[in-house]
């Protein structure tokens, strides 16, 4: 019922203090990234961040959607096994493509930007499916650096509430 009252009949939605609402996860991510200083000022570099974000976003939708595999499906069920296998087969190519874009240590260069957070989310879920997936595909160095990076201003208070990366204990 709550979805019907939202833009596009979907969640997530951010309601601003003035009552305006921002829907769609990519739009919300860009909005947060703008205020957190996680978007480059250069339009070409900002477009590159969008490109990387969207490439990772494709792994959160459609037939290769990692989110319900990790968060909804019964790990003992046939659907889980089939979807996990399909995702992992796609991940082999997707992770190589993403890895080719890495500007060590982060996708934005010396510090994390918007795309790093989306890619980290995908990597975190992929690790939940197969702990060897990133090591085998040489992305673990980036993940390790991401986990050991100093707090980013204006995102630190949120991340302190998280029990582990990608899994917030209580956001309400």
Short mmCIF file of N, CA and C in Angstrom, two decimals:
data_model
loop_
_atom_site.label_atom_id
_atom_site.label_comp_id
_atom_site.label_asym_id
_atom_site.label_seq_id
_atom_site.Cartn_x
_atom_site.Cartn_y
_atom_site.Cartn_z
N UNK A 1 0.83 -1.20 0.00
CA UNK A 1 0.00 0.00 0.00
C UNK A 1 0.86 1.25 0.00
N UNK A 2 1.98 1.22 0.74
CA UNK A 2 2.85 2.39 0.80
C UNK A 2 3.45 2.70 -0.55
N UNK A 3 3.74 1.67 -1.35
CA UNK A 3 4.34 1.89 -2.65
C UNK A 3 3.43 2.68 -3.57
N UNK A 4 2.13 2.46 -3.50
CA UNK A 4 1.18 3.15 -4.37
C UNK A 4 1.19 4.66 -4.19
N UNK A 5 1.58 5.13 -3.03
CA UNK A 5 1.60 6.58 -2.78
C UNK A 5 2.95 7.21 -3.12
N UNK A 6 3.87 6.43 -3.65
CA UNK A 6 5.21 6.92 -3.95
C UNK A 6 5.37 7.22 -5.44
N UNK A 7 6.34 8.07 -5.78
CA UNK A 7 6.61 8.29 -7.21
C UNK A 7 6.96 6.96 -7.87
N UNK A 8 6.37 6.71 -9.03
CA UNK A 8 6.61 5.50 -9.81
C UNK A 8 6.16 4.24 -9.08
N UNK A 9 5.41 4.38 -7.99
CA UNK A 9 4.92 3.25 -7.21
C UNK A 9 6.05 2.33 -6.74
N UNK A 10 7.20 2.91 -6.43
CA UNK A 10 8.35 2.11 -6.02
C UNK A 10 9.05 2.73 -4.83
N UNK A 11 9.81 1.90 -4.15
CA UNK A 11 10.70 2.33 -3.08
C UNK A 11 12.12 2.03 -3.56
N UNK A 12 13.15 2.68 -3.14
CA UNK A 12 13.21 3.65 -2.05
C UNK A 12 12.80 5.05 -2.49
N UNK A 13 12.45 5.83 -1.47
CA UNK A 13 12.09 7.23 -1.65
C UNK A 13 12.68 8.02 -0.49
N UNK A 14 13.24 9.17 -0.78
CA UNK A 14 13.70 10.10 0.25
C UNK A 14 12.72 11.27 0.25
N UNK A 15 12.17 11.57 1.41
CA UNK A 15 11.29 12.73 1.54
C UNK A 15 12.07 13.85 2.20
N UNK A 16 12.18 14.97 1.49
CA UNK A 16 12.93 16.11 1.99
C UNK A 16 12.10 16.91 2.97
N UNK A 17 12.75 17.79 3.72
CA UNK A 17 12.06 18.59 4.72
C UNK A 17 10.94 19.43 4.13
N UNK A 18 11.12 19.87 2.87
CA UNK A 18 10.10 20.70 2.23
C UNK A 18 8.98 19.88 1.59
N UNK A 19 9.03 18.55 1.77
CA UNK A 19 7.98 17.69 1.26
C UNK A 19 8.27 17.08 -0.12
N UNK A 20 9.24 17.61 -0.83
CA UNK A 20 9.58 17.01 -2.12
C UNK A 20 10.17 15.63 -1.89
N UNK A 21 9.96 14.75 -2.88
CA UNK A 21 10.44 13.39 -2.76
C UNK A 21 11.37 13.05 -3.92
N UNK A 22 12.40 12.29 -3.61
CA UNK A 22 13.32 11.79 -4.62
C UNK A 22 13.20 10.28 -4.61
N UNK A 23 12.86 9.72 -5.76
CA UNK A 23 12.70 8.27 -5.89
C UNK A 23 13.80 7.71 -6.77
N UNK A 24 13.92 6.40 -6.75
CA UNK A 24 14.87 5.63 -7.54
C UNK A 24 16.25 5.66 -6.86
N UNK A 25 16.81 4.49 -6.68
CA UNK A 25 18.06 4.38 -5.93
C UNK A 25 19.22 5.13 -6.57
N UNK A 26 19.30 5.15 -7.90
CA UNK A 26 20.40 5.86 -8.55
C UNK A 26 20.28 7.37 -8.32
N UNK A 27 19.08 7.91 -8.42
CA UNK A 27 18.88 9.34 -8.20
C UNK A 27 19.19 9.71 -6.74
N UNK A 28 18.77 8.87 -5.81
CA UNK A 28 19.06 9.11 -4.40
C UNK A 28 20.56 9.04 -4.16
N UNK A 29 21.23 8.07 -4.75
CA UNK A 29 22.68 7.95 -4.59
C UNK A 29 23.41 9.18 -5.11
N UNK A 30 23.00 9.67 -6.28
CA UNK A 30 23.63 10.87 -6.83
C UNK A 30 23.37 12.09 -5.95
N UNK A 31 22.16 12.18 -5.40
CA UNK A 31 21.81 13.30 -4.54
C UNK A 31 22.70 13.29 -3.29
N UNK A 32 22.84 12.12 -2.67
CA UNK A 32 23.69 11.99 -1.48
C UNK A 32 25.14 12.28 -1.86
N UNK A 33 25.60 11.73 -2.97
CA UNK A 33 26.99 11.93 -3.41
C UNK A 33 27.30 13.41 -3.63
N UNK A 34 26.34 14.14 -4.15
CA UNK A 34 26.53 15.58 -4.35
C UNK A 34 26.83 16.28 -3.02
N UNK A 35 26.02 16.01 -2.01
CA UNK A 35 26.20 16.67 -0.73
C UNK A 35 27.39 16.15 0.06
N UNK A 36 27.80 14.91 -0.20
CA UNK A 36 28.94 14.32 0.50
C UNK A 36 30.26 14.60 -0.21
N UNK A 37 30.21 15.32 -1.33
CA UNK A 37 31.43 15.63 -2.06
C UNK A 37 32.02 14.42 -2.77
N UNK A 38 31.18 13.49 -3.20
CA UNK A 38 31.65 12.26 -3.82
C UNK A 38 31.45 12.26 -5.33
N UNK A 39 31.21 13.43 -5.91
CA UNK A 39 31.11 13.58 -7.36
C UNK A 39 32.19 14.54 -7.83
N UNK A 40 32.93 14.19 -8.88
CA UNK A 40 33.95 15.10 -9.39
C UNK A 40 33.32 16.36 -9.98
N UNK A 41 34.03 17.47 -9.90
CA UNK A 41 33.56 18.72 -10.50
C UNK A 41 33.67 18.67 -12.02
N UNK A 42 34.67 17.97 -12.54
CA UNK A 42 34.86 17.86 -13.97
C UNK A 42 33.73 17.03 -14.59
N UNK A 43 33.00 17.58 -15.58
CA UNK A 43 31.87 16.86 -16.17
C UNK A 43 32.25 15.50 -16.78
N UNK A 44 33.42 15.40 -17.37
CA UNK A 44 33.84 14.13 -17.96
C UNK A 44 34.09 13.09 -16.88
N UNK A 45 34.75 13.50 -15.79
CA UNK A 45 34.98 12.57 -14.68
C UNK A 45 33.67 12.22 -13.98
N UNK A 46 32.74 13.18 -13.89
CA UNK A 46 31.43 12.90 -13.31
C UNK A 46 30.69 11.88 -14.18
N UNK A 47 30.79 12.01 -15.50
CA UNK A 47 30.15 11.06 -16.41
C UNK A 47 30.79 9.68 -16.26
N UNK A 48 32.09 9.64 -16.04
CA UNK A 48 32.78 8.36 -15.81
C UNK A 48 32.25 7.70 -14.53
N UNK A 49 32.04 8.50 -13.49
CA UNK A 49 31.47 7.96 -12.26
C UNK A 49 30.06 7.41 -12.52
N UNK A 50 29.26 8.14 -13.31
CA UNK A 50 27.94 7.64 -13.68
C UNK A 50 28.04 6.33 -14.45
N UNK A 51 28.99 6.26 -15.38
CA UNK A 51 29.19 5.05 -16.18
C UNK A 51 29.47 3.85 -15.27
N UNK A 52 30.40 4.03 -14.34
CA UNK A 52 30.76 2.94 -13.42
C UNK A 52 29.60 2.59 -12.49
N UNK A 53 28.92 3.61 -12.00
CA UNK A 53 27.77 3.39 -11.12
C UNK A 53 26.72 2.57 -11.85
N UNK A 54 26.41 2.96 -13.09
CA UNK A 54 25.38 2.26 -13.86
C UNK A 54 25.81 0.83 -14.19
N UNK A 55 27.09 0.62 -14.47
CA UNK A 55 27.58 -0.74 -14.72
C UNK A 55 27.35 -1.62 -13.49
N UNK A 56 27.62 -1.07 -12.31
CA UNK A 56 27.36 -1.81 -11.08
C UNK A 56 25.87 -1.95 -10.82
N UNK A 57 25.12 -0.91 -11.15
CA UNK A 57 23.67 -0.93 -10.94
C UNK A 57 23.01 -2.05 -11.75
N UNK A 58 23.57 -2.37 -12.90
CA UNK A 58 23.02 -3.46 -13.71
C UNK A 58 23.12 -4.80 -12.99
N UNK A 59 24.04 -4.90 -12.04
CA UNK A 59 24.16 -6.13 -11.26
C UNK A 59 23.17 -6.16 -10.10
N UNK A 60 22.41 -5.08 -9.95
CA UNK A 60 21.36 -5.00 -8.92
C UNK A 60 19.98 -5.04 -9.55
N UNK A 61 19.88 -5.40 -10.80
CA UNK A 61 18.59 -5.43 -11.46
C UNK A 61 18.53 -6.50 -12.53
N UNK A 62 17.35 -6.73 -13.03
CA UNK A 62 17.19 -7.70 -14.11
C UNK A 62 17.47 -9.12 -13.66
N UNK A 63 17.87 -9.94 -14.61
CA UNK A 63 18.05 -11.36 -14.33
C UNK A 63 19.26 -11.65 -13.45
N UNK A 64 20.19 -10.71 -13.33
CA UNK A 64 21.40 -10.94 -12.53
C UNK A 64 21.38 -10.14 -11.23
N UNK A 65 20.20 -9.91 -10.68
CA UNK A 65 20.04 -9.09 -9.49
C UNK A 65 20.57 -9.82 -8.26
N UNK A 66 21.71 -9.34 -7.76
CA UNK A 66 22.36 -10.00 -6.62
C UNK A 66 21.62 -9.75 -5.30
N UNK A 67 20.90 -8.63 -5.19
CA UNK A 67 20.28 -8.29 -3.91
C UNK A 67 19.29 -9.35 -3.40
N UNK A 68 18.30 -9.79 -4.19
CA UNK A 68 17.40 -10.81 -3.62
C UNK A 68 18.08 -12.16 -3.40
N UNK A 69 19.13 -12.44 -4.18
CA UNK A 69 19.85 -13.69 -3.96
C UNK A 69 20.41 -13.70 -2.54
N UNK A 70 20.98 -12.57 -2.13
CA UNK A 70 21.60 -12.47 -0.79
C UNK A 70 20.60 -12.19 0.32
N UNK A 71 19.53 -11.47 0.00
CA UNK A 71 18.69 -10.93 1.07
C UNK A 71 17.28 -11.49 1.16
N UNK A 72 16.82 -12.23 0.14
CA UNK A 72 15.42 -12.66 0.13
C UNK A 72 15.27 -14.17 -0.05
N UNK A 73 15.97 -14.70 -1.02
CA UNK A 73 15.75 -16.11 -1.38
C UNK A 73 16.24 -17.07 -0.31
N UNK A 74 15.56 -18.18 -0.20
CA UNK A 74 15.93 -19.25 0.74
C UNK A 74 17.17 -19.96 0.22
N UNK A 75 18.25 -19.96 0.99
CA UNK A 75 19.51 -20.54 0.55
C UNK A 75 19.40 -22.05 0.30
N UNK A 76 18.37 -22.66 0.80
CA UNK A 76 18.16 -24.10 0.57
C UNK A 76 17.31 -24.35 -0.67
N UNK A 77 16.76 -23.30 -1.26
CA UNK A 77 15.83 -23.49 -2.38
C UNK A 77 16.50 -23.60 -3.74
N UNK A 78 15.75 -24.17 -4.68
CA UNK A 78 16.24 -24.34 -6.05
C UNK A 78 16.42 -22.99 -6.76
N UNK A 79 15.50 -22.06 -6.48
CA UNK A 79 15.60 -20.74 -7.12
C UNK A 79 16.88 -20.04 -6.71
N UNK A 80 17.24 -20.15 -5.44
CA UNK A 80 18.48 -19.56 -4.95
C UNK A 80 19.68 -20.14 -5.71
N UNK A 81 19.75 -21.45 -5.80
CA UNK A 81 20.89 -22.09 -6.47
C UNK A 81 20.98 -21.68 -7.93
N UNK A 82 19.84 -21.63 -8.62
CA UNK A 82 19.85 -21.27 -10.04
C UNK A 82 20.25 -19.81 -10.24
N UNK A 83 19.68 -18.92 -9.42
CA UNK A 83 20.00 -17.50 -9.56
C UNK A 83 21.44 -17.20 -9.15
N UNK A 84 21.92 -17.88 -8.12
CA UNK A 84 23.31 -17.71 -7.70
C UNK A 84 24.24 -18.15 -8.82
N UNK A 85 23.98 -19.29 -9.42
CA UNK A 85 24.83 -19.78 -10.50
C UNK A 85 24.82 -18.80 -11.68
N UNK A 86 23.64 -18.30 -12.06
CA UNK A 86 23.56 -17.34 -13.17
C UNK A 86 24.32 -16.06 -12.84
N UNK A 87 24.16 -15.57 -11.60
CA UNK A 87 24.86 -14.35 -11.21
C UNK A 87 26.37 -14.56 -11.25
N UNK A 88 26.84 -15.66 -10.68
CA UNK A 88 28.29 -15.91 -10.62
C UNK A 88 28.88 -16.07 -12.02
N UNK A 89 28.15 -16.68 -12.94
CA UNK A 89 28.62 -16.78 -14.32
C UNK A 89 28.74 -15.40 -14.95
N UNK A 90 27.75 -14.55 -14.71
CA UNK A 90 27.79 -13.17 -15.21
C UNK A 90 28.86 -12.36 -14.50
N UNK A 91 29.07 -12.62 -13.21
CA UNK A 91 30.04 -11.88 -12.40
C UNK A 91 31.45 -12.02 -12.95
N UNK A 92 31.79 -13.19 -13.48
CA UNK A 92 33.13 -13.40 -14.01
C UNK A 92 33.46 -12.35 -15.07
N UNK A 93 32.55 -12.08 -15.97
CA UNK A 93 32.78 -11.07 -17.02
C UNK A 93 32.63 -9.66 -16.45
N UNK A 94 31.56 -9.46 -15.67
CA UNK A 94 31.30 -8.12 -15.12
C UNK A 94 32.44 -7.63 -14.25
N UNK A 95 33.00 -8.51 -13.43
CA UNK A 95 34.09 -8.09 -12.54
C UNK A 95 35.36 -7.80 -13.31
N UNK A 96 35.61 -8.53 -14.39
CA UNK A 96 36.77 -8.22 -15.23
C UNK A 96 36.59 -6.85 -15.88
N UNK A 97 35.38 -6.56 -16.35
CA UNK A 97 35.11 -5.26 -16.95
C UNK A 97 35.26 -4.13 -15.93
N UNK A 98 34.74 -4.34 -14.74
CA UNK A 98 34.90 -3.34 -13.68
C UNK A 98 36.36 -3.19 -13.29
N UNK A 99 37.05 -4.32 -13.11
CA UNK A 99 38.45 -4.29 -12.73
C UNK A 99 39.32 -3.53 -13.71
N UNK A 100 38.97 -3.59 -14.98
CA UNK A 100 39.74 -2.87 -16.01
C UNK A 100 39.60 -1.36 -15.87
N UNK A 101 38.59 -0.91 -15.15
CA UNK A 101 38.35 0.53 -14.96
C UNK A 101 38.96 1.07 -13.67
N UNK A 102 39.53 0.19 -12.86
CA UNK A 102 40.06 0.59 -11.55
C UNK A 102 41.26 1.50 -11.71
N UNK A 103 41.19 2.68 -11.09
CA UNK A 103 42.31 3.63 -11.06
C UNK A 103 42.88 3.57 -9.66
N UNK A 104 43.63 2.54 -9.36
CA UNK A 104 44.08 2.21 -8.02
C UNK A 104 44.38 3.43 -7.18
N UNK A 105 43.99 3.42 -5.94
CA UNK A 105 43.32 2.33 -5.25
C UNK A 105 41.79 2.33 -5.43
N UNK A 106 41.19 3.39 -5.98
CA UNK A 106 39.75 3.46 -6.12
C UNK A 106 39.37 3.72 -7.57
N UNK A 107 38.11 3.58 -7.87
CA UNK A 107 37.64 3.81 -9.23
C UNK A 107 37.70 5.29 -9.60
N UNK A 108 37.79 6.15 -8.62
CA UNK A 108 37.94 7.57 -8.89
C UNK A 108 39.37 8.05 -8.74
N UNK A 109 40.30 7.16 -8.46
CA UNK A 109 41.70 7.53 -8.28
C UNK A 109 42.15 7.32 -6.85
N UNK A 110 42.59 8.41 -6.22
CA UNK A 110 43.18 8.31 -4.88
C UNK A 110 42.17 8.25 -3.74
N UNK A 111 40.94 8.62 -3.99
CA UNK A 111 39.93 8.58 -2.93
C UNK A 111 38.62 8.04 -3.50
N UNK A 112 37.79 7.45 -2.64
CA UNK A 112 36.54 6.87 -3.14
C UNK A 112 35.57 7.95 -3.58
N UNK A 113 34.84 7.64 -4.64
CA UNK A 113 33.79 8.51 -5.14
C UNK A 113 32.50 7.70 -5.23
N UNK A 114 31.47 8.27 -5.81
CA UNK A 114 30.14 7.66 -5.83
C UNK A 114 30.18 6.22 -6.33
N UNK A 115 30.86 5.96 -7.42
CA UNK A 115 30.83 4.61 -7.99
C UNK A 115 31.47 3.58 -7.06
N UNK A 116 32.46 3.99 -6.29
CA UNK A 116 33.11 3.05 -5.38
C UNK A 116 32.12 2.46 -4.38
N UNK A 117 31.18 3.27 -3.93
CA UNK A 117 30.20 2.78 -2.95
C UNK A 117 29.26 1.78 -3.58
N UNK A 118 28.81 2.03 -4.81
CA UNK A 118 27.92 1.09 -5.48
C UNK A 118 28.66 -0.21 -5.81
N UNK A 119 29.88 -0.08 -6.29
CA UNK A 119 30.67 -1.27 -6.62
C UNK A 119 30.98 -2.06 -5.34
N UNK A 120 31.29 -1.35 -4.25
CA UNK A 120 31.52 -2.02 -2.98
C UNK A 120 30.29 -2.81 -2.55
N UNK A 121 29.11 -2.21 -2.72
CA UNK A 121 27.86 -2.90 -2.36
C UNK A 121 27.74 -4.21 -3.13
N UNK A 122 28.02 -4.18 -4.42
CA UNK A 122 27.96 -5.38 -5.24
C UNK A 122 29.02 -6.38 -4.78
N UNK A 123 30.23 -5.90 -4.53
CA UNK A 123 31.32 -6.79 -4.06
C UNK A 123 30.97 -7.43 -2.73
N UNK A 124 30.39 -6.66 -1.84
CA UNK A 124 30.02 -7.17 -0.52
C UNK A 124 29.00 -8.30 -0.66
N UNK A 125 27.97 -8.08 -1.50
CA UNK A 125 26.98 -9.13 -1.71
C UNK A 125 27.58 -10.34 -2.41
N UNK A 126 28.49 -10.08 -3.36
CA UNK A 126 29.13 -11.19 -4.07
C UNK A 126 29.98 -12.02 -3.12
N UNK A 127 30.67 -11.37 -2.20
CA UNK A 127 31.44 -12.11 -1.19
C UNK A 127 30.53 -12.98 -0.34
N UNK A 128 29.32 -12.52 -0.08
CA UNK A 128 28.37 -13.33 0.69
C UNK A 128 28.00 -14.60 -0.07
N UNK A 129 28.00 -14.52 -1.39
CA UNK A 129 27.68 -15.70 -2.21
C UNK A 129 28.87 -16.64 -2.37
N UNK A 130 30.05 -16.05 -2.53
CA UNK A 130 31.25 -16.84 -2.78
C UNK A 130 32.46 -16.06 -2.30
N UNK A 131 33.00 -16.45 -1.16
CA UNK A 131 34.11 -15.71 -0.55
C UNK A 131 35.35 -15.67 -1.42
N UNK A 132 35.49 -16.57 -2.38
CA UNK A 132 36.68 -16.58 -3.23
C UNK A 132 36.50 -15.77 -4.51
N UNK A 133 35.30 -15.24 -4.76
CA UNK A 133 35.00 -14.58 -6.03
C UNK A 133 35.90 -13.39 -6.31
N UNK A 134 36.16 -12.57 -5.31
CA UNK A 134 36.97 -11.37 -5.54
C UNK A 134 38.46 -11.68 -5.57
N UNK A 135 38.89 -12.61 -4.74
CA UNK A 135 40.30 -12.97 -4.72
C UNK A 135 40.69 -13.52 -6.09
N UNK A 136 39.88 -14.42 -6.61
CA UNK A 136 40.18 -15.04 -7.90
C UNK A 136 40.21 -14.02 -9.02
N UNK A 137 39.48 -12.94 -8.89
CA UNK A 137 39.38 -11.96 -9.97
C UNK A 137 40.16 -10.68 -9.67
N UNK A 138 41.05 -10.75 -8.68
CA UNK A 138 42.00 -9.66 -8.39
C UNK A 138 41.36 -8.34 -8.01
N UNK A 139 40.20 -8.38 -7.40
CA UNK A 139 39.59 -7.14 -6.92
C UNK A 139 39.72 -6.99 -5.41
N UNK A 140 40.30 -7.97 -4.74
CA UNK A 140 40.36 -7.93 -3.28
C UNK A 140 41.21 -6.78 -2.76
N UNK A 141 42.24 -6.37 -3.52
CA UNK A 141 43.08 -5.26 -3.06
C UNK A 141 42.26 -3.99 -2.94
N UNK A 142 41.41 -3.74 -3.92
CA UNK A 142 40.55 -2.56 -3.86
C UNK A 142 39.60 -2.64 -2.68
N UNK A 143 39.03 -3.81 -2.46
CA UNK A 143 38.11 -4.00 -1.35
C UNK A 143 38.81 -3.78 -0.02
N UNK A 144 40.02 -4.31 0.11
CA UNK A 144 40.78 -4.14 1.36
C UNK A 144 41.09 -2.68 1.61
N UNK A 145 41.50 -1.97 0.58
CA UNK A 145 41.78 -0.55 0.74
C UNK A 145 40.52 0.21 1.12
N UNK A 146 39.41 -0.16 0.53
CA UNK A 146 38.15 0.50 0.83
C UNK A 146 37.80 0.34 2.29
N UNK A 147 37.98 -0.89 2.80
CA UNK A 147 37.64 -1.15 4.20
C UNK A 147 38.59 -0.44 5.17
N UNK A 148 39.84 -0.21 4.75
CA UNK A 148 40.81 0.42 5.65
C UNK A 148 40.92 1.92 5.47
N UNK A 149 40.16 2.48 4.52
CA UNK A 149 40.25 3.92 4.25
C UNK A 149 39.74 4.71 5.45
N UNK A 150 40.30 5.91 5.65
CA UNK A 150 39.80 6.75 6.75
C UNK A 150 38.37 7.19 6.47
N UNK A 151 37.62 7.53 7.50
CA UNK A 151 36.23 7.94 7.32
C UNK A 151 36.12 9.14 6.38
N UNK A 152 35.09 9.12 5.56
CA UNK A 152 34.82 10.22 4.64
C UNK A 152 33.89 11.18 5.36
N UNK A 153 34.24 12.47 5.41
CA UNK A 153 33.37 13.42 6.09
C UNK A 153 31.93 13.32 5.57
N UNK A 154 30.99 13.47 6.46
CA UNK A 154 29.56 13.48 6.18
C UNK A 154 29.00 12.11 5.86
N UNK A 155 29.81 11.07 5.78
CA UNK A 155 29.29 9.71 5.64
C UNK A 155 29.66 8.87 6.86
N UNK A 156 30.57 9.38 7.67
CA UNK A 156 31.07 8.63 8.82
C UNK A 156 29.97 8.31 9.83
N UNK A 157 29.07 9.26 10.09
CA UNK A 157 28.05 9.00 11.10
C UNK A 157 27.13 7.87 10.66
N UNK A 158 26.87 7.76 9.35
CA UNK A 158 26.05 6.65 8.86
C UNK A 158 26.82 5.33 9.00
N UNK A 159 28.06 5.32 8.55
CA UNK A 159 28.81 4.07 8.56
C UNK A 159 29.09 3.57 9.98
N UNK A 160 29.13 4.46 10.95
CA UNK A 160 29.34 4.04 12.34
C UNK A 160 28.16 3.21 12.85
N UNK A 161 26.97 3.39 12.26
CA UNK A 161 25.80 2.64 12.69
C UNK A 161 25.77 1.24 12.08
N UNK A 162 26.66 0.97 11.14
CA UNK A 162 26.64 -0.31 10.44
C UNK A 162 27.48 -1.34 11.19
N UNK A 163 26.91 -2.49 11.37
CA UNK A 163 27.64 -3.56 12.04
C UNK A 163 28.76 -4.09 11.16
N UNK A 164 28.55 -4.13 9.84
CA UNK A 164 29.58 -4.51 8.88
C UNK A 164 29.24 -3.83 7.57
N UNK A 165 30.20 -3.65 6.68
CA UNK A 165 29.94 -2.92 5.43
C UNK A 165 28.74 -3.50 4.69
N UNK A 166 27.84 -2.61 4.30
CA UNK A 166 26.68 -3.03 3.53
C UNK A 166 25.52 -3.56 4.34
N UNK A 167 25.67 -3.63 5.66
CA UNK A 167 24.59 -4.19 6.48
C UNK A 167 24.36 -3.31 7.71
N UNK A 168 23.43 -2.39 7.61
CA UNK A 168 23.16 -1.49 8.72
C UNK A 168 22.26 -2.15 9.73
N UNK A 169 22.64 -2.07 10.97
CA UNK A 169 21.89 -2.71 12.04
C UNK A 169 20.57 -2.00 12.30
N UNK A 170 20.59 -0.68 12.34
CA UNK A 170 19.38 0.06 12.64
C UNK A 170 19.48 1.45 12.05
N UNK A 171 18.73 1.70 11.01
CA UNK A 171 18.73 3.01 10.38
C UNK A 171 17.48 3.80 10.74
N UNK A 172 16.66 3.28 11.60
CA UNK A 172 15.39 3.93 11.84
C UNK A 172 15.32 4.76 13.05
#
